[in-house]
Coordinates of C-alpha atoms in Angstrom, one line a residue:
X1 CA 126.8 31.9 100.4
X2 CA 123.5 32.1 102.4
X3 CA 123.2 30.1 104.9
X4 CA 119.0 30.0 104.3
X5 CA 116.9 27.7 105.4
X6 CA 113.2 25.8 103.2
X7 CA 110.2 28.4 104.7
X8 CA 107.5 27.5 102.2
X9 CA 106.9 25.2 99.7
X10 CA 104.7 25.5 96.6
X11 CA 102.5 22.2 96.7
X12 CA 101.0 20.4 93.6
X13 CA 98.9 17.4 94.0
X14 CA 100.7 16.4 96.5
X15 CA 104.8 16.7 94.9
X16 CA 106.8 20.4 95.6
X17 CA 107.3 21.8 92.3
X18 CA 109.5 24.6 94.2
X19 CA 111.0 25.9 97.1
X20 CA 111.3 29.4 98.4
X21 CA 114.2 29.6 101.0
X22 CA 115.2 32.2 103.6
X23 CA 115.9 33.5 107.3
X24 CA 113.1 33.8 110.1
X25 CA 113.5 34.8 113.5
X26 CA 110.4 34.3 115.6
X27 CA 111.0 35.5 119.2
X28 CA 108.9 35.5 122.3
X29 CA 107.5 38.4 124.7
X30 CA 110.9 37.8 126.8
X31 CA 113.3 38.8 123.8
X32 CA 113.8 34.8 123.8
X33 CA 113.8 32.9 120.3
X34 CA 111.2 30.8 120.3
X35 CA 111.6 29.3 116.2
X36 CA 114.8 30.5 114.0
X37 CA 115.5 28.7 110.3
X38 CA 118.3 29.3 108.4
X39 CA 121.5 31.3 109.7
X40 CA 119.8 34.6 111.8
X41 CA 123.6 36.1 112.4
X42 CA 123.2 36.7 108.8
X43 CA 123.2 39.8 107.5
X44 CA 120.5 42.0 105.6
X45 CA 119.6 44.8 103.7
X46 CA 115.9 45.9 105.9
X47 CA 114.7 48.2 103.4
X48 CA 111.5 49.6 104.8
X49 CA 110.7 47.7 107.4
X50 CA 113.4 50.2 110.0
X51 CA 110.9 53.1 109.3
X52 CA 109.6 53.5 112.0
X53 CA 113.0 53.9 113.8
X54 CA 114.0 56.5 110.4
X55 CA 110.5 57.9 111.9
X56 CA 111.3 57.8 115.5
X57 CA 115.0 59.5 114.9
X58 CA 112.9 62.0 113.1
X59 CA 111.0 62.7 115.9
X60 CA 113.3 62.7 118.2
X61 CA 115.2 65.4 116.7
X62 CA 112.4 67.8 116.3
X63 CA 110.0 66.4 114.2
X64 CA 106.5 66.8 114.9
X65 CA 103.3 65.7 113.1
X66 CA 99.7 64.4 113.9
X67 CA 99.5 60.6 114.3
X68 CA 97.5 60.7 110.3
X69 CA 101.5 62.2 108.8
X70 CA 103.4 60.7 111.0
X71 CA 101.7 57.1 109.7
X72 CA 102.9 58.0 106.5
X73 CA 106.3 59.2 107.8
X74 CA 107.2 55.7 107.4
X75 CA 104.6 54.1 105.2
X76 CA 105.8 52.1 102.0
X77 CA 101.9 54.1 100.5
X78 CA 100.4 52.7 97.8
X79 CA 100.3 56.2 95.4
X80 CA 96.5 57.4 96.1
X81 CA 95.0 60.9 96.8
X82 CA 95.1 60.7 100.6
X83 CA 99.1 59.7 100.2
X84 CA 100.7 62.1 98.1
X85 CA 98.2 64.8 99.7
X86 CA 99.6 64.0 102.8
X87 CA 103.2 64.3 101.5
X88 CA 102.2 67.8 100.1
X89 CA 101.1 68.7 103.5
X90 CA 104.0 67.5 105.6
X91 CA 106.0 69.7 102.7
X92 CA 104.2 72.7 103.1
X93 CA 103.6 72.9 106.9
X94 CA 108.2 73.7 106.7
X95 CA 107.4 76.3 103.4
X96 CA 108.7 73.4 100.9
X97 CA 107.1 71.8 97.9
X98 CA 107.2 68.6 96.3
X99 CA 110.2 70.3 93.6
X100 CA 112.2 69.7 97.4
X101 CA 112.1 65.9 97.3
X102 CA 115.2 64.0 96.1
X103 CA 113.1 60.4 96.1
X104 CA 113.6 58.1 92.8
X105 CA 110.6 59.8 90.7
X106 CA 107.9 56.2 90.6
X107 CA 104.5 55.5 89.5
X108 CA 102.3 54.8 92.5
X109 CA 102.9 51.6 94.0
X110 CA 99.1 50.1 94.3
X111 CA 97.5 48.1 91.6
X112 CA 94.2 50.2 91.3
X113 CA 96.3 53.2 92.0
X114 CA 98.5 52.5 89.4
X115 CA 96.1 51.4 86.5
X116 CA 94.3 55.1 87.5
X117 CA 97.7 57.0 86.7
X118 CA 97.9 55.0 83.7
X119 CA 100.6 56.6 81.1
X120 CA 101.1 59.4 82.9
X121 CA 105.1 59.8 84.2
X122 CA 106.7 58.8 86.6
X123 CA 107.3 62.0 89.4
X124 CA 109.0 61.9 93.2
X125 CA 105.3 62.6 95.0
X126 CA 104.2 59.1 93.7
X127 CA 107.1 57.1 94.7
X128 CA 105.6 54.9 97.8
X129 CA 108.7 56.9 99.9
X130 CA 107.4 60.1 99.2
X131 CA 106.0 60.6 103.0
X132 CA 109.5 59.5 104.7
X133 CA 111.0 62.3 102.0
X134 CA 109.1 65.0 103.2
X135 CA 109.2 64.0 107.1
X136 CA 112.6 63.8 106.4
X137 CA 113.0 67.3 104.4
X138 CA 110.8 68.8 107.5
X139 CA 113.4 67.4 109.8
X140 CA 116.2 69.2 108.7
X141 CA 114.0 72.7 108.0
X142 CA 113.4 72.1 111.8
X143 CA 116.9 71.9 112.7
X144 CA 118.5 74.2 110.4
X145 CA 120.4 72.0 108.3
X146 CA 121.0 71.9 104.9
X147 CA 117.9 70.1 102.6
X148 CA 119.8 70.0 99.7
X149 CA 122.6 67.3 100.8
X150 CA 119.5 65.5 103.8
X151 CA 120.7 61.9 101.9
X152 CA 123.7 61.9 102.4
X153 CA 125.1 59.2 104.5
X154 CA 127.1 61.4 106.8
X155 CA 124.4 64.3 107.2
X156 CA 123.0 65.4 110.6
X157 CA 119.8 63.6 110.1
X158 CA 120.8 60.3 108.4
X159 CA 123.4 59.8 111.4
X160 CA 121.1 60.0 114.2
X161 CA 118.8 57.6 112.3
X162 CA 121.9 55.5 112.1
X163 CA 122.3 56.0 115.5
X164 CA 118.3 54.7 116.5
X165 CA 118.9 51.7 115.3
X166 CA 122.0 51.2 116.5
X167 CA 120.3 51.4 120.2
X168 CA 117.4 49.4 119.1
X169 CA 119.6 46.2 117.6
X170 CA 122.3 46.7 120.1
X171 CA 124.8 45.7 117.4
X172 CA 126.5 48.8 115.4
X173 CA 126.8 49.2 111.3
X174 CA 129.4 48.0 109.6
X175 CA 127.8 48.6 105.7
X176 CA 125.8 51.5 104.6
X177 CA 124.2 51.4 101.4
X178 CA 121.7 53.4 99.1
X179 CA 118.1 52.5 99.3
X180 CA 115.7 51.9 96.2
X181 CA 114.4 55.3 97.1
X182 CA 118.2 57.0 97.5
X183 CA 118.3 57.3 101.1
X184 CA 120.9 55.8 103.2
X185 CA 120.5 51.7 104.0
X186 CA 122.0 50.0 107.1
X187 CA 123.3 46.6 107.0
X188 CA 121.8 44.2 109.9
X189 CA 121.6 40.7 111.1
X190 CA 118.1 38.9 111.2
X191 CA 118.3 38.6 114.7
X192 CA 119.2 42.4 115.3
X193 CA 116.5 43.4 113.8
X194 CA 114.0 41.1 115.4
X195 CA 115.6 42.6 118.6
X196 CA 115.5 46.1 117.3
X197 CA 111.5 45.7 116.6
X198 CA 110.8 43.6 120.0
X199 CA 112.2 46.5 122.1
X200 CA 110.8 49.6 119.8
X201 CA 107.5 47.8 120.6
X202 CA 108.2 47.2 123.8
X203 CA 109.8 50.5 125.1
X204 CA 108.2 53.2 126.8
X205 CA 109.6 55.7 125.2
X206 CA 107.2 58.4 124.2
X207 CA 108.9 58.8 121.0
X208 CA 108.7 55.4 120.1
X209 CA 105.2 54.6 121.6
X210 CA 103.7 58.1 119.3
X211 CA 105.3 56.4 116.2
X212 CA 104.0 52.8 116.3
X213 CA 100.7 54.0 117.9
X214 CA 100.4 56.6 114.5
X215 CA 100.4 53.7 112.1
X216 CA 97.9 51.0 114.3
X217 CA 95.6 54.4 114.2
X218 CA 95.9 55.0 110.8
X219 CA 96.7 51.9 108.6
X220 CA 95.8 52.6 105.4
X221 CA 98.3 55.7 105.7
X222 CA 101.1 52.8 106.2
X223 CA 99.9 50.7 103.2
X224 CA 97.0 51.0 101.3
X225 CA 93.8 49.8 100.7
X226 CA 93.6 46.2 99.5
X227 CA 97.5 45.6 100.7
X228 CA 98.6 43.0 103.3
X229 CA 99.9 45.1 105.4
X230 CA 97.0 47.5 106.1
X231 CA 95.1 44.2 106.2
X232 CA 96.5 42.7 109.4
X233 CA 97.1 45.7 111.4
X234 CA 93.0 46.6 111.1
X235 CA 91.9 43.0 111.3
X236 CA 94.2 41.6 114.4
X237 CA 94.5 44.6 117.6
X238 CA 97.5 45.5 118.5
X239 CA 99.7 44.2 115.5
X240 CA 102.7 46.3 114.5
X241 CA 103.8 45.3 111.1
X242 CA 105.8 47.0 107.9
X243 CA 107.4 45.0 104.8
X244 CA 109.9 46.1 103.0
X245 CA 110.9 45.3 99.4
X246 CA 113.1 41.9 98.3
X247 CA 110.9 40.3 100.8
X248 CA 111.6 41.2 104.0
X249 CA 108.9 41.5 107.1
X250 CA 108.3 42.1 110.6
X251 CA 105.4 42.0 112.8
X252 CA 105.2 42.4 116.4
X253 CA 102.4 42.5 119.4
X254 CA 102.7 45.5 122.4
X255 CA 103.7 42.3 124.8
X256 CA 107.2 41.5 122.7
X257 CA 106.2 38.7 120.5
X258 CA 107.9 39.6 117.5
X259 CA 108.5 38.0 113.8
X260 CA 111.0 38.8 111.3
X261 CA 111.6 37.1 107.9
X262 CA 113.8 37.5 104.7
X263 CA 112.8 35.5 101.3
X264 CA 116.5 34.8 99.8
X265 CA 114.9 34.8 96.2
X266 CA 113.0 38.7 97.0
X267 CA 109.7 36.7 96.5
X268 CA 106.6 38.2 97.7
X269 CA 105.0 35.0 96.7
X270 CA 104.9 33.7 100.1
X271 CA 104.8 36.2 102.5
X272 CA 100.3 35.8 103.2
X273 CA 101.4 32.3 104.8
X274 CA 104.8 33.0 106.5
X275 CA 103.0 36.1 108.0
X276 CA 99.6 33.9 109.2
X277 CA 102.1 30.8 109.9
X278 CA 104.3 32.9 111.9
X279 CA 101.9 34.7 113.7
X280 CA 100.1 31.4 114.4
X281 CA 103.3 29.8 116.4
X282 CA 103.1 33.2 118.5
X283 CA 99.0 32.1 119.4
X284 CA 98.1 35.2 117.3
X285 CA 94.9 34.7 115.2
X286 CA 95.3 36.3 111.8
X287 CA 92.6 36.3 108.9
X288 CA 93.5 33.6 106.0
X289 CA 93.0 32.0 102.6
X290 CA 94.4 29.2 101.3
X291 CA 97.2 30.5 98.7
X292 CA 95.7 27.6 96.0
X293 CA 97.3 25.8 93.5
X294 CA 95.9 25.3 91.0
X295 CA 95.5 22.7 87.5
X296 CA 93.4 24.4 84.8
X297 CA 90.2 25.7 87.2
X298 CA 90.7 23.2 90.2
X299 CA 92.5 23.3 93.1
X300 CA 95.4 20.9 93.2
X301 CA 97.7 22.5 96.0
X302 CA 98.8 24.9 98.0
X303 CA 101.7 26.9 99.1
X304 CA 102.6 26.3 102.5
X305 CA 104.7 27.0 105.4
X306 CA 107.4 24.6 106.7
X307 CA 107.0 25.2 110.5

């Protein structure tokens, strides 16, 4: 059973109509726990929030990409032309094309991009993780590793990624599953995820610095136009932030202040509220508009964080 806690409340005319439960860990710059909700030793699937660790392992294994494409390598992109073209560019740099991709097929993730896609069939290059998969394939080619099995948990690439995450989190991976895109997915505790993100943020390792700097420099490549991740990185100097499926979020500042949360039911509805509240508790100003609850055309409530 989840030992979670209420993170946000949906309030209508002063009455709490619904609750969003989950887990939250907020770390001070020195790594001490500033605030926690729920049992933060609970193990979760971090989903796409650990793409910075995946990208770091790839660079450590010889991948060389300009910052724009390195940002795409750790993205959950919207599926705009610049994203798909960027993934093709990564593949072409090692003599491959999109037929080498083994990620799931999908339509673009971004709302505008999906509308523009219309009724066309889903394809792998449009899938939001295609940049990561393209980078994985490029890393394999650089090392002479097999590309046909690059998603196998025991492939040298995936073992390198697992070690990178374990080293950052300071805890062993006890279970390897499969992410929605088809890549190996590693179970980690909430506090382990927070420690990993803080560790990579304050790291003096040039590889870690290059990975996070790429995301800060090209936030539209990490997510896309109008997406919360892009908006926040653009608005808050020094911020690194990454979302993941099933409502996982990480955010950190260069001095080590770190926010991690997971909404138990996988709902994205309280995301903006929780990000703003978590950063505010760390003394970080971020753009925010109230999440209004409507009664007809009148605002009669809001979604509010509990901390």
